[in-house]
Amino acid sequence: MLRNPGCIGYTLRGNRYINVTNRCTLRCAFCPKFNGTWTVQSYRLRLAREPTADEMVASVGNPTEFREVVFCGLGEPTLRLYEVLETAARLRKLGARRIRINTDGLASLVFGRDVTPDFEDLIDALSISMNGQDARTYNQHCRPRDNVSFASMLKFTSRAREFVPDVSVSAIDGLPGVDVSACSALADRMGVKFRRRELGKVG
Ligand code: SF4
């Protein structure tokens, strides 16, 4: 059964997810939304407008009921960095146990400064989409507007370790040219965790 369109909060596996924006820095060829699908499991995530911090806090309800609160959706949450940070601070005060951002790792590039210190004491975990073992593979699948995106994502990942206790990167097994072992080795060299994702599995 499909749920209400444009839902702000949604629950998967005991975690509460916050749908922050439809917008993205990247235009990933494998992204469901660029293939006409805005649905994750039964949740319809295409937002009619971006939610305010008040609405994002309200969409969680009681954060102590969830293992984790995750800024996610079918868009890049850090494009709304300041609203995300405000929401995280308020959820923390309400007792959120763990707060994560799923991100493309390009916020420092977008904002033109190193934003990773902003996460200190607010964000417990970052899941960063690495999506390739080198710039050529990354560019093929993520289609960034900017040629420095891959390097910027790696730098963001390394810097984030100083301010966020749990940093991981992920890559999708099954995308042409993506060498998951090489991605995992790169994660090791950066001192962060690696998560292998499966092609076609969203949410
Ligand atoms: S960053 Fe995520 S939401 Fe944005 S285009 Fe890529 S896969 Fe889709």
mmCIF file with all atom_site columns, C-alpha atoms and ligand atoms in Angstrom:
data_model
loop_
_atom_site.group_PDB
_atom_site.id
_atom_site.type_symbol
_atom_site.label_atom_id
_atom_site.label_alt_id
_atom_site.label_comp_id
_atom_site.label_asym_id
_atom_site.label_entity_id
_atom_site.label_seq_id
_atom_site.pdbx_PDB_ins_code
_atom_site.Cartn_x
_atom_site.Cartn_y
_atom_site.Cartn_z
_atom_site.occupancy
_atom_site.B_iso_or_equiv
_atom_site.pdbx_formal_charge
_atom_site.auth_seq_id
_atom_site.auth_comp_id
_atom_site.auth_asym_id
_atom_site.auth_atom_id
_atom_site.pdbx_PDB_model_num
ATOM   1   C  CA  . MET A 1 1   ? 0.000  0.000  0.000   1.00 0.00 ? 1   MET A CA  1
ATOM   2   C  CA  . LEU A 1 2   ? 1.414  3.394  -0.980  1.00 0.00 ? 2   LEU A CA  1
ATOM   3   C  CA  . ARG A 1 3   ? 1.451  5.955  1.797   1.00 0.00 ? 3   ARG A CA  1
ATOM   4   C  CA  . ASN A 1 4   ? 0.797  9.705  1.605   1.00 0.00 ? 4   ASN A CA  1
ATOM   5   C  CA  . PRO A 1 5   ? 2.775  11.573 -1.035  1.00 0.00 ? 5   PRO A CA  1
ATOM   6   C  CA  . GLY A 1 6   ? 5.619  13.799 0.106   1.00 0.00 ? 6   GLY A CA  1
ATOM   7   C  CA  . CYS A 1 7   ? 6.020  12.298 3.542   1.00 0.00 ? 7   CYS A CA  1
ATOM   8   C  CA  . ILE A 1 8   ? 8.608  14.058 5.727   1.00 0.00 ? 8   ILE A CA  1
ATOM   9   C  CA  . GLY A 1 9   ? 9.188  11.308 8.299   1.00 0.00 ? 9   GLY A CA  1
ATOM   10  C  CA  . TYR A 1 10  ? 9.267  7.588  7.543   1.00 0.00 ? 10  TYR A CA  1
ATOM   11  C  CA  . THR A 1 11  ? 10.280 4.509  9.455   1.00 0.00 ? 11  THR A CA  1
ATOM   12  C  CA  . LEU A 1 12  ? 12.468 1.651  8.210   1.00 0.00 ? 12  LEU A CA  1
ATOM   13  C  CA  . ARG A 1 13  ? 13.938 -1.109 10.391  1.00 0.00 ? 13  ARG A CA  1
ATOM   14  C  CA  . GLY A 1 14  ? 13.302 0.767  13.637  1.00 0.00 ? 14  GLY A CA  1
ATOM   15  C  CA  . ASN A 1 15  ? 14.985 3.966  12.430  1.00 0.00 ? 15  ASN A CA  1
ATOM   16  C  CA  . ARG A 1 16  ? 13.161 7.205  11.761  1.00 0.00 ? 16  ARG A CA  1
ATOM   17  C  CA  . TYR A 1 17  ? 14.174 8.867  8.497   1.00 0.00 ? 17  TYR A CA  1
ATOM   18  C  CA  . ILE A 1 18  ? 13.731 12.537 7.676   1.00 0.00 ? 18  ILE A CA  1
ATOM   19  C  CA  . ASN A 1 19  ? 13.082 13.511 4.076   1.00 0.00 ? 19  ASN A CA  1
ATOM   20  C  CA  . VAL A 1 20  ? 14.878 16.858 3.795   1.00 0.00 ? 20  VAL A CA  1
ATOM   21  C  CA  . THR A 1 21  ? 14.838 17.888 0.143   1.00 0.00 ? 21  THR A CA  1
ATOM   22  C  CA  . ASN A 1 22  ? 14.289 16.705 -3.430  1.00 0.00 ? 22  ASN A CA  1
ATOM   23  C  CA  . ARG A 1 23  ? 17.438 18.508 -4.575  1.00 0.00 ? 23  ARG A CA  1
ATOM   24  C  CA  . CYS A 1 24  ? 20.836 16.916 -5.225  1.00 0.00 ? 24  CYS A CA  1
ATOM   25  C  CA  . THR A 1 25  ? 24.349 18.013 -6.018  1.00 0.00 ? 25  THR A CA  1
ATOM   26  C  CA  . LEU A 1 26  ? 24.821 14.918 -8.170  1.00 0.00 ? 26  LEU A CA  1
ATOM   27  C  CA  . ARG A 1 27  ? 22.748 13.343 -10.935 1.00 0.00 ? 27  ARG A CA  1
ATOM   28  C  CA  . CYS A 1 28  ? 23.484 9.677  -10.306 1.00 0.00 ? 28  CYS A CA  1
ATOM   29  C  CA  . ALA A 1 29  ? 22.546 7.522  -13.269 1.00 0.00 ? 29  ALA A CA  1
ATOM   30  C  CA  . PHE A 1 30  ? 21.424 4.697  -10.957 1.00 0.00 ? 30  PHE A CA  1
ATOM   31  C  CA  . CYS A 1 31  ? 19.236 6.953  -8.767  1.00 0.00 ? 31  CYS A CA  1
ATOM   32  C  CA  . PRO A 1 32  ? 15.601 5.817  -8.609  1.00 0.00 ? 32  PRO A CA  1
ATOM   33  C  CA  . LYS A 1 33  ? 14.346 9.385  -9.011  1.00 0.00 ? 33  LYS A CA  1
ATOM   34  C  CA  . PHE A 1 34  ? 16.190 9.827  -12.296 1.00 0.00 ? 34  PHE A CA  1
ATOM   35  C  CA  . ASN A 1 35  ? 14.539 6.631  -13.410 1.00 0.00 ? 35  ASN A CA  1
ATOM   36  C  CA  . GLY A 1 36  ? 11.051 7.869  -12.546 1.00 0.00 ? 36  GLY A CA  1
ATOM   37  C  CA  . THR A 1 37  ? 10.683 6.337  -9.072  1.00 0.00 ? 37  THR A CA  1
ATOM   38  C  CA  . TRP A 1 38  ? 10.269 8.481  -5.985  1.00 0.00 ? 38  TRP A CA  1
ATOM   39  C  CA  . THR A 1 39  ? 9.113  5.630  -3.764  1.00 0.00 ? 39  THR A CA  1
ATOM   40  C  CA  . VAL A 1 40  ? 11.209 3.895  -1.108  1.00 0.00 ? 40  VAL A CA  1
ATOM   41  C  CA  . GLN A 1 41  ? 9.466  0.773  0.070   1.00 0.00 ? 41  GLN A CA  1
ATOM   42  C  CA  . SER A 1 42  ? 5.881  2.080  0.435   1.00 0.00 ? 42  SER A CA  1
ATOM   43  C  CA  . TYR A 1 43  ? 6.861  5.685  1.118   1.00 0.00 ? 43  TYR A CA  1
ATOM   44  C  CA  . ARG A 1 44  ? 6.351  8.346  -1.531  1.00 0.00 ? 44  ARG A CA  1
ATOM   45  C  CA  . LEU A 1 45  ? 9.189  10.806 -1.054  1.00 0.00 ? 45  LEU A CA  1
ATOM   46  C  CA  . ARG A 1 46  ? 8.654  13.487 -3.674  1.00 0.00 ? 46  ARG A CA  1
ATOM   47  C  CA  . LEU A 1 47  ? 8.150  16.621 -1.589  1.00 0.00 ? 47  LEU A CA  1
ATOM   48  C  CA  . ALA A 1 48  ? 5.784  19.384 -2.710  1.00 0.00 ? 48  ALA A CA  1
ATOM   49  C  CA  . ARG A 1 49  ? 8.024  21.790 -0.771  1.00 0.00 ? 49  ARG A CA  1
ATOM   50  C  CA  . GLU A 1 50  ? 10.962 21.533 1.597   1.00 0.00 ? 50  GLU A CA  1
ATOM   51  C  CA  . PRO A 1 51  ? 10.011 21.049 5.240   1.00 0.00 ? 51  PRO A CA  1
ATOM   52  C  CA  . THR A 1 52  ? 10.984 23.601 7.893   1.00 0.00 ? 52  THR A CA  1
ATOM   53  C  CA  . ALA A 1 53  ? 13.066 22.622 10.913  1.00 0.00 ? 53  ALA A CA  1
ATOM   54  C  CA  . ASP A 1 54  ? 9.830  22.685 12.976  1.00 0.00 ? 54  ASP A CA  1
ATOM   55  C  CA  . GLU A 1 55  ? 8.226  20.233 10.566  1.00 0.00 ? 55  GLU A CA  1
ATOM   56  C  CA  . MET A 1 56  ? 11.266 17.954 10.557  1.00 0.00 ? 56  MET A CA  1
ATOM   57  C  CA  . VAL A 1 57  ? 11.345 17.846 14.360  1.00 0.00 ? 57  VAL A CA  1
ATOM   58  C  CA  . ALA A 1 58  ? 7.584  17.169 14.432  1.00 0.00 ? 58  ALA A CA  1
ATOM   59  C  CA  . SER A 1 59  ? 7.944  14.399 11.836  1.00 0.00 ? 59  SER A CA  1
ATOM   60  C  CA  . VAL A 1 60  ? 10.084 12.407 14.253  1.00 0.00 ? 60  VAL A CA  1
ATOM   61  C  CA  . GLY A 1 61  ? 7.726  12.657 17.219  1.00 0.00 ? 61  GLY A CA  1
ATOM   62  C  CA  . ASN A 1 62  ? 9.447  11.104 20.211  1.00 0.00 ? 62  ASN A CA  1
ATOM   63  C  CA  . PRO A 1 63  ? 13.036 10.385 19.078  1.00 0.00 ? 63  PRO A CA  1
ATOM   64  C  CA  . THR A 1 64  ? 13.693 8.075  22.030  1.00 0.00 ? 64  THR A CA  1
ATOM   65  C  CA  . GLU A 1 65  ? 11.405 5.528  20.333  1.00 0.00 ? 65  GLU A CA  1
ATOM   66  C  CA  . PHE A 1 66  ? 13.929 5.010  17.523  1.00 0.00 ? 66  PHE A CA  1
ATOM   67  C  CA  . ARG A 1 67  ? 17.328 3.391  17.395  1.00 0.00 ? 67  ARG A CA  1
ATOM   68  C  CA  . GLU A 1 68  ? 18.502 6.119  15.056  1.00 0.00 ? 68  GLU A CA  1
ATOM   69  C  CA  . VAL A 1 69  ? 17.243 9.282  13.401  1.00 0.00 ? 69  VAL A CA  1
ATOM   70  C  CA  . VAL A 1 70  ? 18.580 9.584  9.855   1.00 0.00 ? 70  VAL A CA  1
ATOM   71  C  CA  . PHE A 1 71  ? 18.571 12.602 7.529   1.00 0.00 ? 71  PHE A CA  1
ATOM   72  C  CA  . CYS A 1 72  ? 18.059 11.012 4.157   1.00 0.00 ? 72  CYS A CA  1
ATOM   73  C  CA  . GLY A 1 73  ? 15.324 11.035 1.480   1.00 0.00 ? 73  GLY A CA  1
ATOM   74  C  CA  . LEU A 1 74  ? 15.798 11.104 -2.272  1.00 0.00 ? 74  LEU A CA  1
ATOM   75  C  CA  . GLY A 1 75  ? 17.863 14.286 -2.144  1.00 0.00 ? 75  GLY A CA  1
ATOM   76  C  CA  . GLU A 1 76  ? 21.039 15.555 -0.536  1.00 0.00 ? 76  GLU A CA  1
ATOM   77  C  CA  . PRO A 1 77  ? 20.314 16.598 3.077   1.00 0.00 ? 77  PRO A CA  1
ATOM   78  C  CA  . THR A 1 78  ? 23.412 18.781 3.446   1.00 0.00 ? 78  THR A CA  1
ATOM   79  C  CA  . LEU A 1 79  ? 22.142 21.149 0.760   1.00 0.00 ? 79  LEU A CA  1
ATOM   80  C  CA  . ARG A 1 80  ? 20.054 22.337 3.732   1.00 0.00 ? 80  ARG A CA  1
ATOM   81  C  CA  . LEU A 1 81  ? 22.939 22.114 6.170   1.00 0.00 ? 81  LEU A CA  1
ATOM   82  C  CA  . TYR A 1 82  ? 21.764 24.765 8.631   1.00 0.00 ? 82  TYR A CA  1
ATOM   83  C  CA  . GLU A 1 83  ? 18.206 23.423 8.871   1.00 0.00 ? 83  GLU A CA  1
ATOM   84  C  CA  . VAL A 1 84  ? 19.624 19.908 9.356   1.00 0.00 ? 84  VAL A CA  1
ATOM   85  C  CA  . LEU A 1 85  ? 21.949 21.082 12.133  1.00 0.00 ? 85  LEU A CA  1
ATOM   86  C  CA  . GLU A 1 86  ? 19.152 22.988 13.869  1.00 0.00 ? 86  GLU A CA  1
ATOM   87  C  CA  . THR A 1 87  ? 16.865 19.971 13.648  1.00 0.00 ? 87  THR A CA  1
ATOM   88  C  CA  . ALA A 1 88  ? 19.609 17.672 14.961  1.00 0.00 ? 88  ALA A CA  1
ATOM   89  C  CA  . ALA A 1 89  ? 20.265 19.965 17.939  1.00 0.00 ? 89  ALA A CA  1
ATOM   90  C  CA  . ARG A 1 90  ? 16.593 20.034 18.825  1.00 0.00 ? 90  ARG A CA  1
ATOM   91  C  CA  . LEU A 1 91  ? 16.218 16.261 18.456  1.00 0.00 ? 91  LEU A CA  1
ATOM   92  C  CA  . ARG A 1 92  ? 19.276 15.771 20.649  1.00 0.00 ? 92  ARG A CA  1
ATOM   93  C  CA  . LYS A 1 93  ? 17.600 17.864 23.373  1.00 0.00 ? 93  LYS A CA  1
ATOM   94  C  CA  . LEU A 1 94  ? 14.519 15.661 23.012  1.00 0.00 ? 94  LEU A CA  1
ATOM   95  C  CA  . GLY A 1 95  ? 16.677 12.601 23.725  1.00 0.00 ? 95  GLY A CA  1
ATOM   96  C  CA  . ALA A 1 96  ? 17.619 11.257 20.271  1.00 0.00 ? 96  ALA A CA  1
ATOM   97  C  CA  . ARG A 1 97  ? 19.978 8.350  20.858  1.00 0.00 ? 97  ARG A CA  1
ATOM   98  C  CA  . ARG A 1 98  ? 21.872 8.463  17.589  1.00 0.00 ? 98  ARG A CA  1
ATOM   99  C  CA  . ILE A 1 99  ? 21.706 10.911 14.681  1.00 0.00 ? 99  ILE A CA  1
ATOM   100 C  CA  . ARG A 1 100 ? 23.067 10.091 11.234  1.00 0.00 ? 100 ARG A CA  1
ATOM   101 C  CA  . ILE A 1 101 ? 23.263 11.905 7.909   1.00 0.00 ? 101 ILE A CA  1
ATOM   102 C  CA  . ASN A 1 102 ? 23.302 9.980  4.640   1.00 0.00 ? 102 ASN A CA  1
ATOM   103 C  CA  . THR A 1 103 ? 25.247 12.200 2.310   1.00 0.00 ? 103 THR A CA  1
ATOM   104 C  CA  . ASP A 1 104 ? 27.186 12.537 -0.922  1.00 0.00 ? 104 ASP A CA  1
ATOM   105 C  CA  . GLY A 1 105 ? 30.053 14.098 1.038   1.00 0.00 ? 105 GLY A CA  1
ATOM   106 C  CA  . LEU A 1 106 ? 30.091 17.231 -1.104  1.00 0.00 ? 106 LEU A CA  1
ATOM   107 C  CA  . ALA A 1 107 ? 28.903 19.782 1.460   1.00 0.00 ? 107 ALA A CA  1
ATOM   108 C  CA  . SER A 1 108 ? 32.313 21.423 1.851   1.00 0.00 ? 108 SER A CA  1
ATOM   109 C  CA  . LEU A 1 109 ? 32.522 21.836 -1.926  1.00 0.00 ? 109 LEU A CA  1
ATOM   110 C  CA  . VAL A 1 110 ? 29.011 23.291 -2.099  1.00 0.00 ? 110 VAL A CA  1
ATOM   111 C  CA  . PHE A 1 111 ? 29.496 25.709 0.813   1.00 0.00 ? 111 PHE A CA  1
ATOM   112 C  CA  . GLY A 1 112 ? 33.039 26.666 -0.153  1.00 0.00 ? 112 GLY A CA  1
ATOM   113 C  CA  . ARG A 1 113 ? 34.455 25.897 3.301   1.00 0.00 ? 113 ARG A CA  1
ATOM   114 C  CA  . ASP A 1 114 ? 35.253 22.901 5.458   1.00 0.00 ? 114 ASP A CA  1
ATOM   115 C  CA  . VAL A 1 115 ? 31.873 22.233 7.094   1.00 0.00 ? 115 VAL A CA  1
ATOM   116 C  CA  . THR A 1 116 ? 32.925 19.086 8.981   1.00 0.00 ? 116 THR A CA  1
ATOM   117 C  CA  . PRO A 1 117 ? 33.543 20.906 12.327  1.00 0.00 ? 117 PRO A CA  1
ATOM   118 C  CA  . ASP A 1 118 ? 29.837 21.875 12.296  1.00 0.00 ? 118 ASP A CA  1
ATOM   119 C  CA  . PHE A 1 119 ? 28.975 18.226 13.000  1.00 0.00 ? 119 PHE A CA  1
ATOM   120 C  CA  . GLU A 1 120 ? 30.863 17.997 16.291  1.00 0.00 ? 120 GLU A CA  1
ATOM   121 C  CA  . ASP A 1 121 ? 28.640 16.906 19.228  1.00 0.00 ? 121 ASP A CA  1
ATOM   122 C  CA  . LEU A 1 122 ? 25.549 16.952 16.995  1.00 0.00 ? 122 LEU A CA  1
ATOM   123 C  CA  . ILE A 1 123 ? 25.994 14.175 14.447  1.00 0.00 ? 123 ILE A CA  1
ATOM   124 C  CA  . ASP A 1 124 ? 26.941 10.654 15.557  1.00 0.00 ? 124 ASP A CA  1
ATOM   125 C  CA  . ALA A 1 125 ? 27.329 9.046  12.180  1.00 0.00 ? 125 ALA A CA  1
ATOM   126 C  CA  . LEU A 1 126 ? 27.861 9.904  8.522   1.00 0.00 ? 126 LEU A CA  1
ATOM   127 C  CA  . SER A 1 127 ? 27.146 7.439  5.708   1.00 0.00 ? 127 SER A CA  1
ATOM   128 C  CA  . ILE A 1 128 ? 28.901 8.799  2.665   1.00 0.00 ? 128 ILE A CA  1
ATOM   129 C  CA  . SER A 1 129 ? 28.234 7.534  -0.869  1.00 0.00 ? 129 SER A CA  1
ATOM   130 C  CA  . MET A 1 130 ? 31.657 6.901  -2.389  1.00 0.00 ? 130 MET A CA  1
ATOM   131 C  CA  . ASN A 1 131 ? 30.339 5.034  -5.410  1.00 0.00 ? 131 ASN A CA  1
ATOM   132 C  CA  . GLY A 1 132 ? 33.670 4.458  -7.105  1.00 0.00 ? 132 GLY A CA  1
ATOM   133 C  CA  . GLN A 1 133 ? 37.297 3.615  -6.462  1.00 0.00 ? 133 GLN A CA  1
ATOM   134 C  CA  . ASP A 1 134 ? 38.537 6.478  -8.646  1.00 0.00 ? 134 ASP A CA  1
ATOM   135 C  CA  . ALA A 1 135 ? 37.344 9.720  -10.194 1.00 0.00 ? 135 ALA A CA  1
ATOM   136 C  CA  . ARG A 1 136 ? 36.672 8.183  -13.602 1.00 0.00 ? 136 ARG A CA  1
ATOM   137 C  CA  . THR A 1 137 ? 34.321 5.519  -12.231 1.00 0.00 ? 137 THR A CA  1
ATOM   138 C  CA  . TYR A 1 138 ? 32.685 7.992  -9.843  1.00 0.00 ? 138 TYR A CA  1
ATOM   139 C  CA  . ASN A 1 139 ? 32.102 10.515 -12.632 1.00 0.00 ? 139 ASN A CA  1
ATOM   140 C  CA  . GLN A 1 140 ? 30.603 7.848  -14.867 1.00 0.00 ? 140 GLN A CA  1
ATOM   141 C  CA  . HIS A 1 141 ? 27.940 6.903  -12.324 1.00 0.00 ? 141 HIS A CA  1
ATOM   142 C  CA  . CYS A 1 142 ? 27.406 10.072 -10.279 1.00 0.00 ? 142 CYS A CA  1
ATOM   143 C  CA  . ARG A 1 143 ? 27.665 12.604 -13.122 1.00 0.00 ? 143 ARG A CA  1
ATOM   144 C  CA  . PRO A 1 144 ? 28.931 15.528 -10.999 1.00 0.00 ? 144 PRO A CA  1
ATOM   145 C  CA  . ARG A 1 145 ? 28.899 19.038 -12.421 1.00 0.00 ? 145 ARG A CA  1
ATOM   146 C  CA  . ASP A 1 146 ? 32.380 19.580 -11.052 1.00 0.00 ? 146 ASP A CA  1
ATOM   147 C  CA  . ASN A 1 147 ? 35.513 17.564 -11.830 1.00 0.00 ? 147 ASN A CA  1
ATOM   148 C  CA  . VAL A 1 148 ? 36.878 17.976 -8.315  1.00 0.00 ? 148 VAL A CA  1
ATOM   149 C  CA  . SER A 1 149 ? 33.870 16.257 -6.713  1.00 0.00 ? 149 SER A CA  1
ATOM   150 C  CA  . PHE A 1 150 ? 35.509 12.863 -6.129  1.00 0.00 ? 150 PHE A CA  1
ATOM   151 C  CA  . ALA A 1 151 ? 38.577 14.423 -4.488  1.00 0.00 ? 151 ALA A CA  1
ATOM   152 C  CA  . SER A 1 152 ? 36.353 16.741 -2.458  1.00 0.00 ? 152 SER A CA  1
ATOM   153 C  CA  . MET A 1 153 ? 34.255 13.801 -1.221  1.00 0.00 ? 153 MET A CA  1
ATOM   154 C  CA  . LEU A 1 154 ? 37.413 11.952 -0.107  1.00 0.00 ? 154 LEU A CA  1
ATOM   155 C  CA  . LYS A 1 155 ? 38.734 15.030 1.695   1.00 0.00 ? 155 LYS A CA  1
ATOM   156 C  CA  . PHE A 1 156 ? 35.373 15.552 3.416   1.00 0.00 ? 156 PHE A CA  1
ATOM   157 C  CA  . THR A 1 157 ? 35.455 11.910 4.535   1.00 0.00 ? 157 THR A CA  1
ATOM   158 C  CA  . SER A 1 158 ? 38.943 12.188 6.010   1.00 0.00 ? 158 SER A CA  1
ATOM   159 C  CA  . ARG A 1 159 ? 38.157 15.476 7.760   1.00 0.00 ? 159 ARG A CA  1
ATOM   160 C  CA  . ALA A 1 160 ? 34.844 14.200 9.136   1.00 0.00 ? 160 ALA A CA  1
ATOM   161 C  CA  . ARG A 1 161 ? 36.664 11.515 11.166  1.00 0.00 ? 161 ARG A CA  1
ATOM   162 C  CA  . GLU A 1 162 ? 37.865 14.276 13.496  1.00 0.00 ? 162 GLU A CA  1
ATOM   163 C  CA  . PHE A 1 163 ? 34.362 15.428 14.392  1.00 0.00 ? 163 PHE A CA  1
ATOM   164 C  CA  . VAL A 1 164 ? 32.006 12.475 13.865  1.00 0.00 ? 164 VAL A CA  1
ATOM   165 C  CA  . PRO A 1 165 ? 32.468 9.242  15.822  1.00 0.00 ? 165 PRO A CA  1
ATOM   166 C  CA  . ASP A 1 166 ? 31.171 6.861  13.148  1.00 0.00 ? 166 ASP A CA  1
ATOM   167 C  CA  . VAL A 1 167 ? 32.051 7.565  9.506   1.00 0.00 ? 167 VAL A CA  1
ATOM   168 C  CA  . SER A 1 168 ? 31.432 5.045  6.749   1.00 0.00 ? 168 SER A CA  1
ATOM   169 C  CA  . VAL A 1 169 ? 31.534 5.076  2.969   1.00 0.00 ? 169 VAL A CA  1
ATOM   170 C  CA  . SER A 1 170 ? 29.555 2.878  0.620   1.00 0.00 ? 170 SER A CA  1
ATOM   171 C  CA  . ALA A 1 171 ? 29.630 1.621  -2.944  1.00 0.00 ? 171 ALA A CA  1
ATOM   172 C  CA  . ILE A 1 172 ? 27.145 -0.362 -4.967  1.00 0.00 ? 172 ILE A CA  1
ATOM   173 C  CA  . ASP A 1 173 ? 28.190 -3.832 -5.989  1.00 0.00 ? 173 ASP A CA  1
ATOM   174 C  CA  . GLY A 1 174 ? 27.093 -4.560 -9.544  1.00 0.00 ? 174 GLY A CA  1
ATOM   175 C  CA  . LEU A 1 175 ? 27.514 -1.129 -11.127 1.00 0.00 ? 175 LEU A CA  1
ATOM   176 C  CA  . PRO A 1 176 ? 29.753 -1.436 -14.200 1.00 0.00 ? 176 PRO A CA  1
ATOM   177 C  CA  . GLY A 1 177 ? 33.393 -0.719 -13.412 1.00 0.00 ? 177 GLY A CA  1
ATOM   178 C  CA  . VAL A 1 178 ? 32.876 -0.362 -9.663  1.00 0.00 ? 178 VAL A CA  1
ATOM   179 C  CA  . ASP A 1 179 ? 35.506 -2.444 -7.876  1.00 0.00 ? 179 ASP A CA  1
ATOM   180 C  CA  . VAL A 1 180 ? 34.023 -2.985 -4.434  1.00 0.00 ? 180 VAL A CA  1
ATOM   181 C  CA  . SER A 1 181 ? 37.270 -4.453 -3.059  1.00 0.00 ? 181 SER A CA  1
ATOM   182 C  CA  . ALA A 1 182 ? 39.196 -1.388 -4.211  1.00 0.00 ? 182 ALA A CA  1
ATOM   183 C  CA  . CYS A 1 183 ? 36.549 0.875  -2.632  1.00 0.00 ? 183 CYS A CA  1
ATOM   184 C  CA  . SER A 1 184 ? 36.861 -1.074 0.621   1.00 0.00 ? 184 SER A CA  1
ATOM   185 C  CA  . ALA A 1 185 ? 40.670 -0.768 0.515   1.00 0.00 ? 185 ALA A CA  1
ATOM   186 C  CA  . LEU A 1 186 ? 40.365 2.985  -0.038  1.00 0.00 ? 186 LEU A CA  1
ATOM   187 C  CA  . ALA A 1 187 ? 38.064 3.213  2.987   1.00 0.00 ? 187 ALA A CA  1
ATOM   188 C  CA  . ASP A 1 188 ? 40.662 1.303  5.023   1.00 0.00 ? 188 ASP A CA  1
ATOM   189 C  CA  . ARG A 1 189 ? 43.379 3.725  4.004   1.00 0.00 ? 189 ARG A CA  1
ATOM   190 C  CA  . MET A 1 190 ? 41.176 6.637  5.126   1.00 0.00 ? 190 MET A CA  1
ATOM   191 C  CA  . GLY A 1 191 ? 40.443 4.906  8.433   1.00 0.00 ? 191 GLY A CA  1
ATOM   192 C  CA  . VAL A 1 192 ? 36.674 4.690  7.919   1.00 0.00 ? 192 VAL A CA  1
ATOM   193 C  CA  . LYS A 1 193 ? 34.235 1.794  7.628   1.00 0.00 ? 193 LYS A CA  1
ATOM   194 C  CA  . PHE A 1 194 ? 33.042 0.430  4.323   1.00 0.00 ? 194 PHE A CA  1
ATOM   195 C  CA  . ARG A 1 195 ? 29.542 -0.766 3.452   1.00 0.00 ? 195 ARG A CA  1
ATOM   196 C  CA  . ARG A 1 196 ? 28.765 -2.736 0.313   1.00 0.00 ? 196 ARG A CA  1
ATOM   197 C  CA  . ARG A 1 197 ? 25.350 -1.933 -1.120  1.00 0.00 ? 197 ARG A CA  1
ATOM   198 C  CA  . GLU A 1 198 ? 23.408 -4.055 -3.554  1.00 0.00 ? 198 GLU A CA  1
ATOM   199 C  CA  . LEU A 1 199 ? 22.320 -2.796 -6.955  1.00 0.00 ? 199 LEU A CA  1
ATOM   200 C  CA  . GLY A 1 200 ? 18.585 -2.129 -7.077  1.00 0.00 ? 200 GLY A CA  1
ATOM   201 C  CA  . LYS A 1 201 ? 18.085 -2.243 -3.318  1.00 0.00 ? 201 LYS A CA  1
ATOM   202 C  CA  . VAL A 1 202 ? 16.859 1.096  -1.951  1.00 0.00 ? 202 VAL A CA  1
ATOM   203 C  CA  . GLY A 1 203 ? 16.006 1.895  1.655   1.00 0.00 ? 203 GLY A CA  1
HETATM 204 S  S1  . SF4 B 2 .   ? 23.031 11.576 -4.398  1.00 0.00 ? 1   SF4 B S1  1
HETATM 205 FE FE1 . SF4 B 2 .   ? 21.481 10.019 -3.926  1.00 0.00 ? 1   SF4 B FE1 1
HETATM 206 S  S2  . SF4 B 2 .   ? 19.496 11.030 -4.205  1.00 0.00 ? 1   SF4 B S2  1
HETATM 207 FE FE2 . SF4 B 2 .   ? 21.063 12.320 -5.199  1.00 0.00 ? 1   SF4 B FE2 1
HETATM 208 S  S3  . SF4 B 2 .   ? 21.091 11.697 -7.353  1.00 0.00 ? 1   SF4 B S3  1
HETATM 209 FE FE3 . SF4 B 2 .   ? 22.645 10.465 -6.291  1.00 0.00 ? 1   SF4 B FE3 1
HETATM 210 S  S4  . SF4 B 2 .   ? 21.591 8.577  -5.618  1.00 0.00 ? 1   SF4 B S4  1
HETATM 211 FE FE4 . SF4 B 2 .   ? 20.014 10.092 -6.165  1.00 0.00 ? 1   SF4 B FE4 1
#
